[in-house]
Tab-separated table of C-alpha atoms and ligand atoms in Angstrom:
chain	number	residue	atom	x	y	z
S	1272	MET	CA	183.329	-11.848	166.117
S	1273	SER	CA	186.340	-12.829	168.195
S	1274	LYS	CA	186.061	-12.977	171.981
S	1275	GLU	CA	188.132	-9.841	172.450
S	1276	VAL	CA	185.736	-7.896	170.262
S	1277	THR	CA	182.680	-8.676	172.379
S	1278	THR	CA	184.409	-7.940	175.646
S	1279	LEU	CA	185.887	-4.639	174.516
S	1280	TYR	CA	182.950	-3.299	172.608
S	1281	ARG	CA	180.076	-2.584	174.940
S	1282	ALA	CA	177.419	-2.197	172.294
S	1283	HIS	CA	174.329	-0.486	173.593
S	1284	LYS	CA	170.962	-2.233	173.289
S	1285	ASN	CA	170.116	-1.053	169.788
S	1286	GLN	CA	173.646	-1.500	168.443
S	1287	LEU	CA	173.502	-5.072	169.743
S	1288	ALA	CA	170.182	-5.797	168.041
S	1289	PHE	CA	171.697	-4.506	164.796
S	1290	HIS	CA	174.786	-6.725	165.111
S	1291	GLU	CA	172.770	-9.794	166.053
S	1292	SER	CA	170.322	-9.599	163.172
S	1293	ILE	CA	170.925	-12.134	160.427
S	1294	ALA	CA	169.018	-10.182	157.764
S	1295	PRO	CA	171.062	-9.901	154.542
S	1296	PHE	CA	170.519	-6.124	154.424
S	1297	LYS	CA	170.547	-4.040	157.563
S	1298	GLY	CA	170.154	-0.411	158.388
S	1299	PHE	CA	171.114	1.324	161.621
S	1300	CYS	CA	169.699	4.794	161.986
S	1301	GLY	CA	169.825	7.211	164.831
S	1302	PRO	CA	170.460	10.727	166.015
S	1303	VAL	CA	173.733	12.562	165.654
S	1304	GLY	CA	176.285	11.075	167.994
S	1305	SER	CA	174.278	7.955	168.802
S	1306	GLY	CA	177.044	5.533	167.857
S	1307	LYS	CA	176.270	4.829	164.200
S	1308	SER	CA	179.835	4.987	162.909
S	1309	LEU	CA	181.115	2.817	165.739
S	1310	ALA	CA	178.377	0.296	164.970
S	1311	LEU	CA	179.558	0.342	161.358
S	1312	VAL	CA	183.132	-0.374	162.418
S	1313	TYR	CA	182.137	-3.343	164.571
S	1314	GLU	CA	179.718	-4.758	162.035
S	1315	ALA	CA	182.572	-4.598	159.507
S	1316	LEU	CA	184.964	-6.300	161.918
S	1317	LYS	CA	182.402	-8.985	162.656
S	1318	LEU	CA	181.934	-9.682	158.950
S	1319	ALA	CA	185.678	-9.653	158.265
S	1320	TYR	CA	186.063	-12.453	160.820
S	1321	GLU	CA	183.010	-14.361	159.670
S	1322	ASN	CA	184.342	-14.386	156.105
S	1323	PRO	CA	188.060	-15.235	156.419
S	1324	GLY	CA	190.159	-14.537	153.342
S	1325	CYS	CA	187.361	-12.514	151.708
S	1326	MET	CA	187.061	-8.878	150.793
S	1327	GLY	CA	184.588	-6.356	152.187
S	1328	LEU	CA	184.074	-2.678	151.448
S	1329	ILE	CA	183.417	0.306	153.660
S	1330	GLY	CA	182.025	3.363	151.916
S	1331	ALA	CA	181.333	6.949	152.893
S	1332	PRO	CA	179.865	9.926	151.014
S	1333	THR	CA	183.184	11.669	150.430
S	1334	TYR	CA	186.830	10.809	150.588
S	1335	LYS	CA	187.274	13.322	153.403
S	1336	MET	CA	184.585	11.662	155.532
S	1337	LEU	CA	186.088	8.291	154.814
S	1338	MET	CA	189.469	9.424	156.102
S	1339	ASP	CA	188.381	11.755	158.908
S	1340	VAL	CA	185.584	9.695	160.409
S	1341	VAL	CA	185.472	6.089	159.299
S	1342	GLN	CA	189.168	5.279	159.127
S	1343	THR	CA	189.919	7.221	162.285
S	1344	HIS	CA	187.321	5.161	164.180
S	1345	PHE	CA	188.457	1.983	162.478
S	1346	PHE	CA	192.167	2.248	163.193
S	1347	ARG	CA	191.539	3.306	166.783
S	1348	GLU	CA	189.379	0.270	167.436
S	1349	LEU	CA	191.875	-2.085	165.761
S	1350	HIS	CA	194.628	-0.735	167.987
S	1351	LEU	CA	192.427	-1.038	171.082
S	1352	LEU	CA	191.638	-4.620	170.149
S	1353	GLY	CA	195.277	-5.418	169.392
S	1354	ILE	CA	194.368	-6.735	165.929
S	1355	GLU	CA	197.361	-6.820	163.616
S	1356	PHE	CA	196.926	-5.544	160.095
S	1357	ASP	CA	198.718	-4.056	157.112
S	1358	PHE	CA	197.372	-0.957	155.476
S	1359	HIS	CA	198.130	-0.371	151.807
S	1360	LYS	CA	197.679	3.347	151.526
S	1361	GLN	CA	197.704	3.593	147.770
S	1362	GLN	CA	194.965	1.034	147.351
S	1363	ASN	CA	193.214	2.225	150.518
S	1364	LYS	CA	193.080	-1.411	151.544
S	1365	LEU	CA	193.484	-3.040	154.922
S	1366	GLU	CA	194.630	-6.620	155.311
S	1367	PHE	CA	194.185	-8.631	158.511
S	1368	ARG	CA	197.323	-10.594	159.346
S	1369	ASP	CA	195.523	-13.375	161.192
S	1370	ASN	CA	192.836	-14.465	158.713
S	1371	GLY	CA	193.791	-12.820	155.415
S	1372	SER	CA	190.504	-10.857	155.144
S	1373	THR	CA	190.718	-7.500	153.429
S	1374	ILE	CA	188.696	-4.320	153.616
S	1375	ILE	CA	188.752	-1.695	150.907
S	1376	PHE	CA	187.720	1.860	151.798
S	1377	ARG	CA	185.963	3.834	149.100
S	1378	ALA	CA	184.193	7.149	148.677
S	1379	VAL	CA	180.805	6.443	147.156
S	1380	GLU	CA	181.685	8.213	143.893
S	1381	GLU	CA	184.338	5.555	143.352
S	1382	VAL	CA	182.110	2.499	143.420
S	1383	ASP	CA	181.944	2.600	139.638
S	1384	HIS	CA	185.581	1.506	139.583
S	1385	LEU	CA	184.862	-1.822	141.266
S	1386	ARG	CA	184.457	-3.828	138.092
S	1387	GLY	CA	185.609	-7.396	138.543
S	1388	THR	CA	185.692	-7.163	142.354
S	1389	ASN	CA	183.904	-9.836	144.364
S	1390	LEU	CA	182.728	-8.668	147.740
S	1391	ALA	CA	181.568	-10.730	150.711
S	1392	TRP	CA	179.993	-7.702	152.378
S	1393	PHE	CA	179.794	-3.951	152.293
S	1394	GLY	CA	178.784	-1.141	154.647
S	1395	LEU	CA	178.031	2.539	154.069
S	1396	ASP	CA	178.468	5.297	156.625
S	1397	GLU	CA	176.074	8.267	156.372
S	1398	ALA	CA	174.169	6.540	153.587
S	1399	THR	CA	171.593	9.337	153.354
S	1400	TYR	CA	174.359	11.807	152.539
S	1401	CYS	CA	175.760	9.767	149.650
S	1402	ARG	CA	175.284	11.484	146.346
S	1403	ASN	CA	173.862	8.897	143.937
S	1404	GLY	CA	173.443	6.648	146.942
S	1405	GLU	CA	170.854	4.434	145.309
S	1406	TYR	CA	173.056	3.879	142.274
S	1407	ALA	CA	176.016	3.069	144.509
S	1408	TRP	CA	173.946	0.670	146.620
S	1409	ASN	CA	172.804	-1.177	143.483
S	1410	GLN	CA	176.373	-1.328	142.180
S	1411	LEU	CA	177.490	-2.794	145.484
S	1412	LEU	CA	174.661	-5.332	145.454
S	1413	ALA	CA	175.958	-6.557	142.097
S	1414	ARG	CA	179.447	-7.059	143.636
S	1415	LEU	CA	178.094	-9.115	146.528
S	1416	ARG	CA	179.024	-12.455	144.971
S	1417	GLU	CA	182.171	-13.769	146.668
S	1418	PRO	CA	181.736	-17.563	146.365
S	1419	ARG	CA	183.849	-18.240	149.476
S	1420	ALA	CA	181.746	-15.980	151.672
S	1421	THR	CA	179.889	-17.723	154.459
S	1422	ARG	CA	177.841	-14.672	155.306
S	1423	LYS	CA	177.060	-12.098	152.634
S	1424	GLU	CA	175.667	-8.795	153.876
S	1425	GLY	CA	175.079	-5.183	152.884
S	1426	PHE	CA	174.483	-2.604	155.593
S	1427	ALA	CA	174.161	1.123	156.034
S	1428	VAL	CA	174.213	3.505	158.975
S	1429	PHE	CA	172.605	6.917	158.750
S	1430	THR	CA	170.520	9.721	160.164
S	1431	PRO	CA	167.241	9.967	158.239
S	1432	ARG	CA	167.046	12.640	155.609
S	1433	GLY	CA	163.518	12.711	154.328
S	1434	PHE	CA	161.774	10.258	152.072
S	1435	ASP	CA	164.789	9.354	149.974
S	1436	TRP	CA	166.044	6.040	148.570
S	1437	VAL	CA	167.178	4.887	152.023
S	1438	HIS	CA	163.663	5.317	153.366
S	1439	ASP	CA	162.371	3.608	150.260
S	1440	PHE	CA	164.637	0.538	150.625
S	1441	PHE	CA	164.551	0.172	154.392
S	1442	VAL	CA	161.016	1.305	155.216
S	1443	ALA	CA	158.585	1.951	152.357
S	1444	ARG	CA	159.088	-1.204	150.304
S	1445	GLY	CA	158.506	-3.458	153.280
S	1446	ASN	CA	161.047	-5.942	151.899
S	1447	PRO	CA	161.594	-8.614	154.594
S	1448	GLU	CA	165.267	-8.933	153.581
S	1449	TYR	CA	165.834	-5.351	154.752
S	1450	GLN	CA	165.790	-4.711	158.491
S	1451	LEU	CA	166.065	-1.307	160.120
S	1452	PHE	CA	167.308	-0.735	163.666
S	1453	ARG	CA	166.909	2.597	165.386
S	1454	ALA	CA	169.104	4.143	168.043
S	1455	SER	CA	167.641	6.654	170.446
S	1456	MET	CA	169.220	9.776	171.842
S	1457	LEU	CA	169.367	8.134	175.240
S	1458	ASP	CA	171.479	5.212	174.004
S	1459	ASN	CA	175.011	6.513	173.974
S	1460	PRO	CA	176.510	6.735	177.461
S	1461	ALA	CA	179.594	8.437	176.037
S	1462	LEU	CA	177.755	11.705	175.281
S	1463	ASP	CA	177.542	14.630	177.740
S	1464	LYS	CA	174.145	14.879	179.352
S	1465	ASP	CA	173.521	18.320	177.907
S	1466	TYR	CA	174.591	17.473	174.316
S	1467	TYR	CA	171.048	17.175	172.977
S	1468	GLU	CA	169.854	20.072	175.148
S	1469	ARG	CA	172.390	22.304	173.438
S	1470	LEU	CA	171.177	21.094	170.067
S	1471	ALA	CA	167.602	21.961	171.078
S	1472	ALA	CA	168.663	25.576	171.430
S	1473	SER	CA	170.649	25.654	168.219
S	1474	TYR	CA	168.388	23.659	165.855
S	1475	ASP	CA	164.996	24.660	164.571
S	1476	GLU	CA	162.154	22.233	165.163
S	1477	LYS	CA	162.324	20.248	161.918
S	1478	LEU	CA	166.085	19.895	162.001
S	1479	TYR	CA	165.944	18.767	165.622
S	1480	ARG	CA	163.290	16.156	164.907
S	1481	GLN	CA	165.341	14.809	162.025
S	1482	GLU	CA	168.751	14.910	163.658
S	1483	VAL	CA	167.866	14.047	167.257
S	1484	TYR	CA	164.649	12.045	167.098
S	1485	ALA	CA	165.929	10.507	163.835
S	1486	GLU	CA	162.527	10.979	162.222
S	1487	PHE	CA	161.988	10.622	158.497
S	1488	LEU	CA	160.355	13.903	157.520
S	1489	ASN	CA	160.274	16.341	154.666
S	1490	ILE	CA	162.354	19.276	155.821
S	1491	HIS	CA	162.616	20.758	152.362
S	1492	SER	CA	159.065	20.836	151.193
S	1493	GLY	CA	156.338	23.404	151.630
S	1494	HIS	CA	156.896	26.571	153.555
S	1495	VAL	CA	160.608	27.497	153.913
S	1496	TYR	CA	160.437	29.814	156.945
S	1497	TYR	CA	157.861	27.744	158.769
S	1498	ALA	CA	159.114	29.017	162.129
S	1499	PHE	CA	157.927	32.537	161.303
S	1500	SER	CA	154.652	33.886	162.633
S	1501	ARG	CA	153.488	37.496	162.579
S	1502	ASP	CA	152.079	37.097	166.062
S	1503	LEU	CA	155.396	35.983	167.496
S	1504	HIS	CA	157.864	38.056	165.522
S	1505	VAL	CA	156.211	41.321	164.499
S	1506	PRO	CA	155.243	43.451	167.496
S	1507	LYS	CA	152.555	46.132	167.247
S	1508	ASP	CA	154.961	48.795	168.537
S	1509	PRO	CA	157.927	49.861	166.418
S	1510	VAL	CA	161.235	48.052	166.898
S	1511	GLU	CA	163.356	51.105	167.710
S	1512	PRO	CA	167.121	51.086	167.166
S	1513	ASP	CA	169.254	51.217	170.278
S	1514	PRO	CA	171.391	54.335	169.594
S	1515	ARG	CA	174.421	52.880	171.420
S	1516	LEU	CA	174.626	49.596	169.517
S	1517	PRO	CA	176.318	48.762	166.191
S	1518	ILE	CA	174.279	48.487	163.019
S	1519	TYR	CA	174.132	45.231	161.038
S	1520	TRP	CA	173.449	45.546	157.333
S	1521	THR	CA	172.949	42.470	155.187
S	1522	LEU	CA	172.492	42.532	151.409
S	1523	ASP	CA	171.331	40.557	148.439
S	1524	PHE	CA	172.793	41.895	145.174
S	1525	ASN	CA	169.764	41.669	143.017
S	1526	ILE	CA	169.088	44.575	140.691
S	1527	SER	CA	165.337	44.642	140.722
S	1528	PRO	CA	164.418	44.534	143.465
S	1529	ALA	CA	167.672	45.246	145.321
S	1530	CYS	CA	167.049	44.027	148.850
S	1531	SER	CA	168.794	44.545	152.139
S	1532	VAL	CA	167.950	44.347	155.815
S	1533	ILE	CA	169.078	46.634	158.636
S	1534	ALA	CA	169.280	45.092	162.071
S	1535	GLN	CA	170.889	45.148	165.472
S	1536	VAL	CA	172.123	42.203	167.467
S	1537	ILE	CA	171.457	42.245	171.186
S	1538	ASP	CA	173.890	39.963	172.941
S	1539	GLU	CA	172.401	38.529	176.111
S	1540	SER	CA	175.167	36.053	176.904
S	1541	THR	CA	176.311	36.029	180.484
S	1542	MET	CA	179.934	35.594	181.525
S	1543	VAL	CA	179.152	31.949	182.271
S	1544	ASP	CA	177.603	31.440	178.816
S	1545	ARG	CA	180.718	32.856	177.196
S	1546	GLN	CA	182.909	30.700	179.357
S	1547	LEU	CA	180.964	27.642	178.163
S	1548	GLY	CA	181.106	28.794	174.553
S	1549	HIS	CA	177.327	29.454	174.370
S	1550	ARG	CA	175.985	32.562	172.731
S	1551	LYS	CA	172.596	33.980	173.573
S	1552	ALA	CA	171.650	36.773	171.253
S	1553	ARG	CA	168.624	38.307	169.584
S	1554	ILE	CA	168.267	40.013	166.237
S	1555	ASN	CA	166.121	43.126	166.041
S	1556	VAL	CA	165.308	43.821	162.399
S	1557	ILE	CA	164.663	47.543	162.324
S	1558	ASP	CA	164.288	48.316	158.638
S	1559	GLU	CA	164.527	46.987	155.101
S	1560	ILE	CA	165.596	48.597	151.836
S	1561	TYR	CA	163.698	47.526	148.762
S	1562	LEU	CA	164.594	49.372	145.544
S	1563	LYS	CA	163.556	48.650	141.976
S	1564	ASP	CA	166.160	48.941	139.214
S	1565	ALA	CA	168.811	49.956	141.691
S	1566	ARG	CA	172.549	49.657	141.465
S	1567	THR	CA	174.819	49.206	144.440
S	1568	PRO	CA	175.663	52.947	144.867
S	1569	ASP	CA	171.930	53.788	144.931
S	1570	VAL	CA	171.442	51.193	147.631
S	1571	CYS	CA	174.346	52.685	149.622
S	1572	GLU	CA	172.875	56.151	149.401
S	1573	GLU	CA	169.517	54.942	150.580
S	1574	PHE	CA	171.163	53.111	153.463
S	1575	ILE	CA	173.105	56.187	154.572
S	1576	ASP	CA	169.928	58.206	154.392
S	1577	ARG	CA	168.192	55.727	156.703
S	1578	LEU	CA	171.170	55.824	159.082
S	1579	ARG	CA	170.953	59.601	159.332
S	1580	LYS	CA	167.311	59.342	160.337
S	1581	MET	CA	168.108	56.873	163.103
S	1582	LYS	CA	169.941	59.467	165.230
S	1583	LEU	CA	172.535	57.054	166.561
S	1584	SER	CA	174.755	58.357	169.329
S	1585	SER	CA	178.152	56.784	168.621
S	1586	SER	CA	180.542	58.335	166.140
S	1587	PRO	CA	181.883	56.673	164.150
S	1588	ILE	CA	178.988	54.219	163.974
S	1589	PRO	CA	180.234	50.610	164.074
S	1590	LEU	CA	178.754	48.878	161.051
S	1591	PHE	CA	178.821	45.140	160.322
S	1592	LEU	CA	178.134	44.086	156.763
S	1593	TYR	CA	176.963	40.706	155.458
S	1594	GLY	CA	175.725	39.445	152.147
S	1595	ASP	CA	176.108	37.420	149.054
S	1596	ALA	CA	179.708	36.198	148.714
S	1597	SER	CA	179.447	36.171	144.947
S	1598	GLY	CA	179.281	39.979	145.153
S	1599	ARG	CA	183.075	39.708	145.385
S	1600	ASN	CA	183.412	38.514	141.843
S	1601	ARG	CA	181.040	40.512	139.806
S	1602	GLN	CA	179.736	43.970	139.395
S	1603	ARG	CA	176.227	43.044	138.534
S	1604	ALA	CA	174.681	45.912	140.360
S	1605	SER	CA	177.492	48.413	140.511
S	1606	ASN	CA	178.440	51.446	138.489
S	1607	SER	CA	181.013	53.133	140.718
S	1608	GLU	CA	184.162	54.274	138.991
S	1609	GLY	CA	186.878	51.674	139.304
S	1610	ALA	CA	184.805	49.239	141.399
S	1611	ALA	CA	185.522	45.680	140.328
S	1612	SER	CA	182.715	44.112	142.293
S	1613	ASP	CA	179.601	44.921	144.310
S	1614	TRP	CA	181.570	44.734	147.532
S	1615	ASP	CA	184.209	47.079	146.101
S	1616	ALA	CA	181.454	49.496	145.170
S	1617	ILE	CA	180.170	49.427	148.758
S	1618	LYS	CA	183.645	49.926	150.214
S	1619	TYR	CA	184.279	52.810	147.867
S	1620	HIS	CA	180.994	54.434	148.757
S	1621	LEU	CA	181.219	54.036	152.531
S	1622	LYS	CA	184.754	55.424	152.617
S	1623	ASN	CA	183.464	58.729	151.312
S	1624	VAL	CA	180.598	59.100	153.772
S	1625	THR	CA	181.174	61.701	156.462
S	1626	THR	CA	177.719	62.348	157.921
S	1627	PRO	CA	177.356	60.114	159.735
S	1628	PHE	CA	180.824	58.587	160.028
S	1629	VAL	CA	180.715	54.828	159.753
S	1630	GLN	CA	183.281	52.229	160.685
S	1631	PRO	CA	182.576	49.257	158.412
S	1632	ASN	CA	183.489	45.645	159.243
S	1633	TYR	CA	182.922	43.191	156.409
S	1634	ARG	CA	181.755	39.762	157.568
S	1635	VAL	CA	181.271	38.070	154.237
S	1636	ARG	CA	182.117	34.423	153.674
S	1637	ALA	CA	184.563	33.450	150.936
S	1638	ARG	CA	181.819	31.206	149.587
S	1639	ASN	CA	178.097	31.206	150.370
S	1640	GLN	CA	176.850	28.456	152.634
S	1641	SER	CA	174.209	26.260	151.040
S	1642	ILE	CA	170.697	27.615	151.096
S	1643	ARG	CA	169.506	24.811	153.396
S	1644	ASP	CA	172.098	25.819	156.001
S	1645	ARG	CA	171.206	29.486	155.709
S	1646	VAL	CA	167.514	28.704	156.007
S	1647	ALA	CA	168.218	26.533	159.063
S	1648	SER	CA	170.011	29.446	160.725
S	1649	VAL	CA	167.077	31.814	160.039
S	1650	ASN	CA	164.524	29.296	161.318
S	1651	LYS	CA	166.632	28.594	164.398
S	1652	MET	CA	166.665	32.343	165.223
S	1653	LEU	CA	162.942	32.610	164.567
S	1654	ARG	CA	162.142	29.713	166.888
S	1655	SER	CA	164.511	27.045	168.143
S	1656	PHE	CA	163.368	23.550	169.081
S	1657	SER	CA	163.585	24.558	172.736
S	1658	GLY	CA	161.135	27.377	171.965
S	1659	ASP	CA	163.510	30.364	172.110
S	1660	ILE	CA	162.390	33.222	169.912
S	1661	SER	CA	165.458	35.225	168.990
S	1662	MET	CA	164.208	37.575	166.299
S	1663	THR	CA	161.899	40.574	166.276
S	1664	ILE	CA	160.942	42.329	163.049
S	1665	ASP	CA	159.594	45.833	162.701
S	1666	LYS	CA	156.229	45.930	160.975
S	1667	ARG	CA	157.560	48.361	158.351
S	1668	CYS	CA	159.620	45.470	156.855
S	1669	LYS	CA	156.728	44.478	154.640
S	1670	HIS	CA	158.755	42.708	151.970
S	1671	LEU	CA	160.728	40.679	154.470
S	1672	ILE	CA	157.542	39.651	156.251
S	1673	LYS	CA	155.945	38.702	152.948
S	1674	ASP	CA	158.985	36.613	152.047
S	1675	LEU	CA	159.023	34.843	155.387
S	1676	GLU	CA	155.360	34.027	154.956
S	1677	SER	CA	155.401	33.027	151.296
S	1678	VAL	CA	158.705	31.545	150.134
S	1679	SER	CA	158.417	27.815	149.542
S	1680	TRP	CA	160.625	24.913	148.526
S	1681	ALA	CA	160.510	23.843	144.885
S	1682	GLU	CA	158.768	20.549	144.298
S	1683	GLY	CA	160.731	17.598	142.993
S	1684	ALA	CA	164.200	18.970	143.829
S	1685	TYR	CA	166.248	18.603	146.974
S	1686	ALA	CA	166.590	21.791	149.052
S	1687	VAL	CA	165.957	24.175	146.176
S	1688	ILE	CA	163.871	27.286	146.741
S	1689	ASP	CA	161.025	28.039	144.376
S	1690	ASP	CA	162.154	31.348	142.863
S	1691	ARG	CA	159.645	31.666	140.032
S	1692	ASN	CA	158.180	34.794	141.604
S	1693	LYS	CA	160.961	37.310	140.933
S	1694	GLU	CA	159.671	39.618	143.681
S	1695	LEU	CA	160.224	37.046	146.393
S	1696	THR	CA	163.250	35.373	148.041
S	1697	HIS	CA	165.692	38.320	147.860
S	1698	MET	CA	164.796	39.906	151.179
S	1699	SER	CA	164.869	36.635	153.100
S	1700	ASP	CA	168.104	35.741	151.312
S	1701	ALA	CA	169.582	39.003	152.549
S	1702	LEU	CA	168.552	38.175	156.131
S	1703	SER	CA	169.977	34.664	155.818
S	1704	TYR	CA	173.552	35.885	155.269
S	1705	LEU	CA	173.589	37.638	158.636
S	1706	CYS	CA	171.946	34.701	160.437
S	1707	ASP	CA	174.344	32.256	158.842
S	1708	VAL	CA	177.578	34.089	159.659
S	1709	GLU	CA	176.581	35.033	163.200
S	1710	PHE	CA	174.412	32.096	164.236
S	1711	GLY	CA	174.867	29.276	161.712
S	1712	GLN	CA	175.713	25.737	162.746
S	1713	SER	CA	179.293	24.976	163.426
S	1714	VAL	CA	179.968	21.557	162.010
S	1715	GLY	CA	182.333	20.362	164.701
S	1716	LYS	CA	180.152	21.417	167.596
S	1717	THR	CA	176.803	20.122	166.503
S	1718	GLY	CA	177.505	17.293	164.129
S	1719	TYR	CA	175.161	18.788	161.526
S	1720	ARG	CA	176.818	18.071	158.221
S	1721	SER	CA	177.006	21.389	156.503
S	1722	ASP	CA	180.383	20.330	155.084
S	1723	ILE	CA	178.616	18.256	152.450
S	1724	THR	CA	177.171	20.177	149.564
S	1725	PHE	CA	174.716	18.944	147.000
G	145	ATP	N1	178.315	1.583	172.675
G	145	ATP	C1	179.137	2.594	172.921
G	145	ATP	N2	179.797	2.639	174.073
G	145	ATP	C2	180.635	3.659	174.362
G	145	ATP	N3	180.915	4.684	173.527
G	145	ATP	C3	180.270	4.692	172.363
G	145	ATP	C4	179.350	3.661	171.993
G	145	ATP	N4	178.880	3.941	170.759
G	145	ATP	C5	179.480	5.092	170.378
G	145	ATP	N5	180.327	5.533	171.346
G	145	ATP	C6	181.146	6.748	171.314
G	145	ATP	O1	180.273	7.860	171.125
G	145	ATP	C7	180.834	8.798	170.234
G	145	ATP	C8	179.902	8.984	169.057
G	145	ATP	O2	179.844	7.764	168.342
G	145	ATP	P1	179.783	7.688	166.750
G	145	ATP	O3	180.790	8.602	166.152
G	145	ATP	O4	179.829	6.257	166.370
G	145	ATP	O5	178.322	8.285	166.586
G	145	ATP	P2	177.594	8.702	165.238
G	145	ATP	O6	176.167	8.388	165.482
G	145	ATP	O7	178.260	8.089	164.076
G	145	ATP	O8	177.819	10.262	165.263
G	145	ATP	P3	177.633	11.310	164.051
G	145	ATP	O9	176.152	11.498	163.947
G	145	ATP	O10	178.334	12.545	164.560
G	145	ATP	O11	178.248	10.697	162.842
G	145	ATP	C9	182.201	8.252	169.823
G	145	ATP	O12	183.171	8.838	170.651
G	145	ATP	C10	182.079	6.775	170.099
G	145	ATP	O13	183.339	6.188	170.377
G	146	MG	MG1	179.099	8.974	162.346
């Protein structure tokens, strides 16, 4: 590394240990925001200067991440350092003017197109989020054969994501050529003091341990709604509706059983919370609708019937609706005249209801979030890492309670729910749509990568 690099970049202790290691294969893992991408940039710069005239590669899971994160960091640091370079946009290639080294930037899907390329080094950002990461890593290893290179190296930075290939290469195999360095959440002086405290309130326990303690653990195995406990979430006394508050109705469009959950959201945010962009709210689940062989209009009728029995005081009753986004495209469970989709059937039905009057607001995503994100939002409401319990469920919701106690992850697949029991999963799915839209992770704020789908 040039002198300017070391004086400008104040690597923290663990970043420094990573840079100083002479192992041929190095991993740097740590919590969200702990300086992994910046470590990647400086490791790349170091290698570009140690191997003048040679080519290196920087990879990321998707093209978007490559552009938005890696290149943004990279160009900023080059400008700060005053390093002169040419960037060939079409080839996504950067050329250093002073020593003739080049860096090509590639999304991991593209590594197949590297035939004939000799690399001196390569580095992957967010290696655990790379689809076919192991294949890509092996492809890159085969390219690591630049004869002029004085220091060949492959490295990866990541947050752990279970016992995947990264864990296998860097931990389980115990290969002395592979060294792993770990950042801690206390490392990065650039982060606000309360950054990880905020995450503790918005992540469930497993997600927090993975993302903040950077632990390798199996989030997607065993019990899905592990944060649920009858003792904590199902009081002995009924969970009565508050007659002044809006009703939240969230649906899964399954025919048999058709499942939906009726709830209220109690917002406990103070003025100061709102000012700081924090939301403190609880969900009271007051009822569930479980109907066999039901079509959407039957479900609507049952819902209206339940509403009548609740004796709510406002008229019209504000109603917020959530549910499966794919209900926009199909009419799997509908038989209303002229209704093109399940959601159309609901709209049609609610328009014609007069006792009680309802004022529907549809809060349905254009596309469903992944199941792992929806599950994370339910678990976070059940019990956050900081111990907040933000959901209460009436004991009459027997199917929901059964789901929360029984649904498990499928073995041998990543983040797939075991749905072999056709009775299960629909009620908890229904609940997840509400939790996701109202309380799901926002990518920008928390760093949790729900923008990547598998
Ligand atoms: N050693 C350091 N000194 C000062 N600032 C740093 C240091 N390391 C990282 N930062 C800054 O901290 C912020 C987070 O760093 P970076 O993006 O590298 O973290 P990350 O672990 O890759 O985060 P994410 O998990 O969101 O991908 C950035 O603004 C970065 O410039
Ligand atoms: Mg990063």
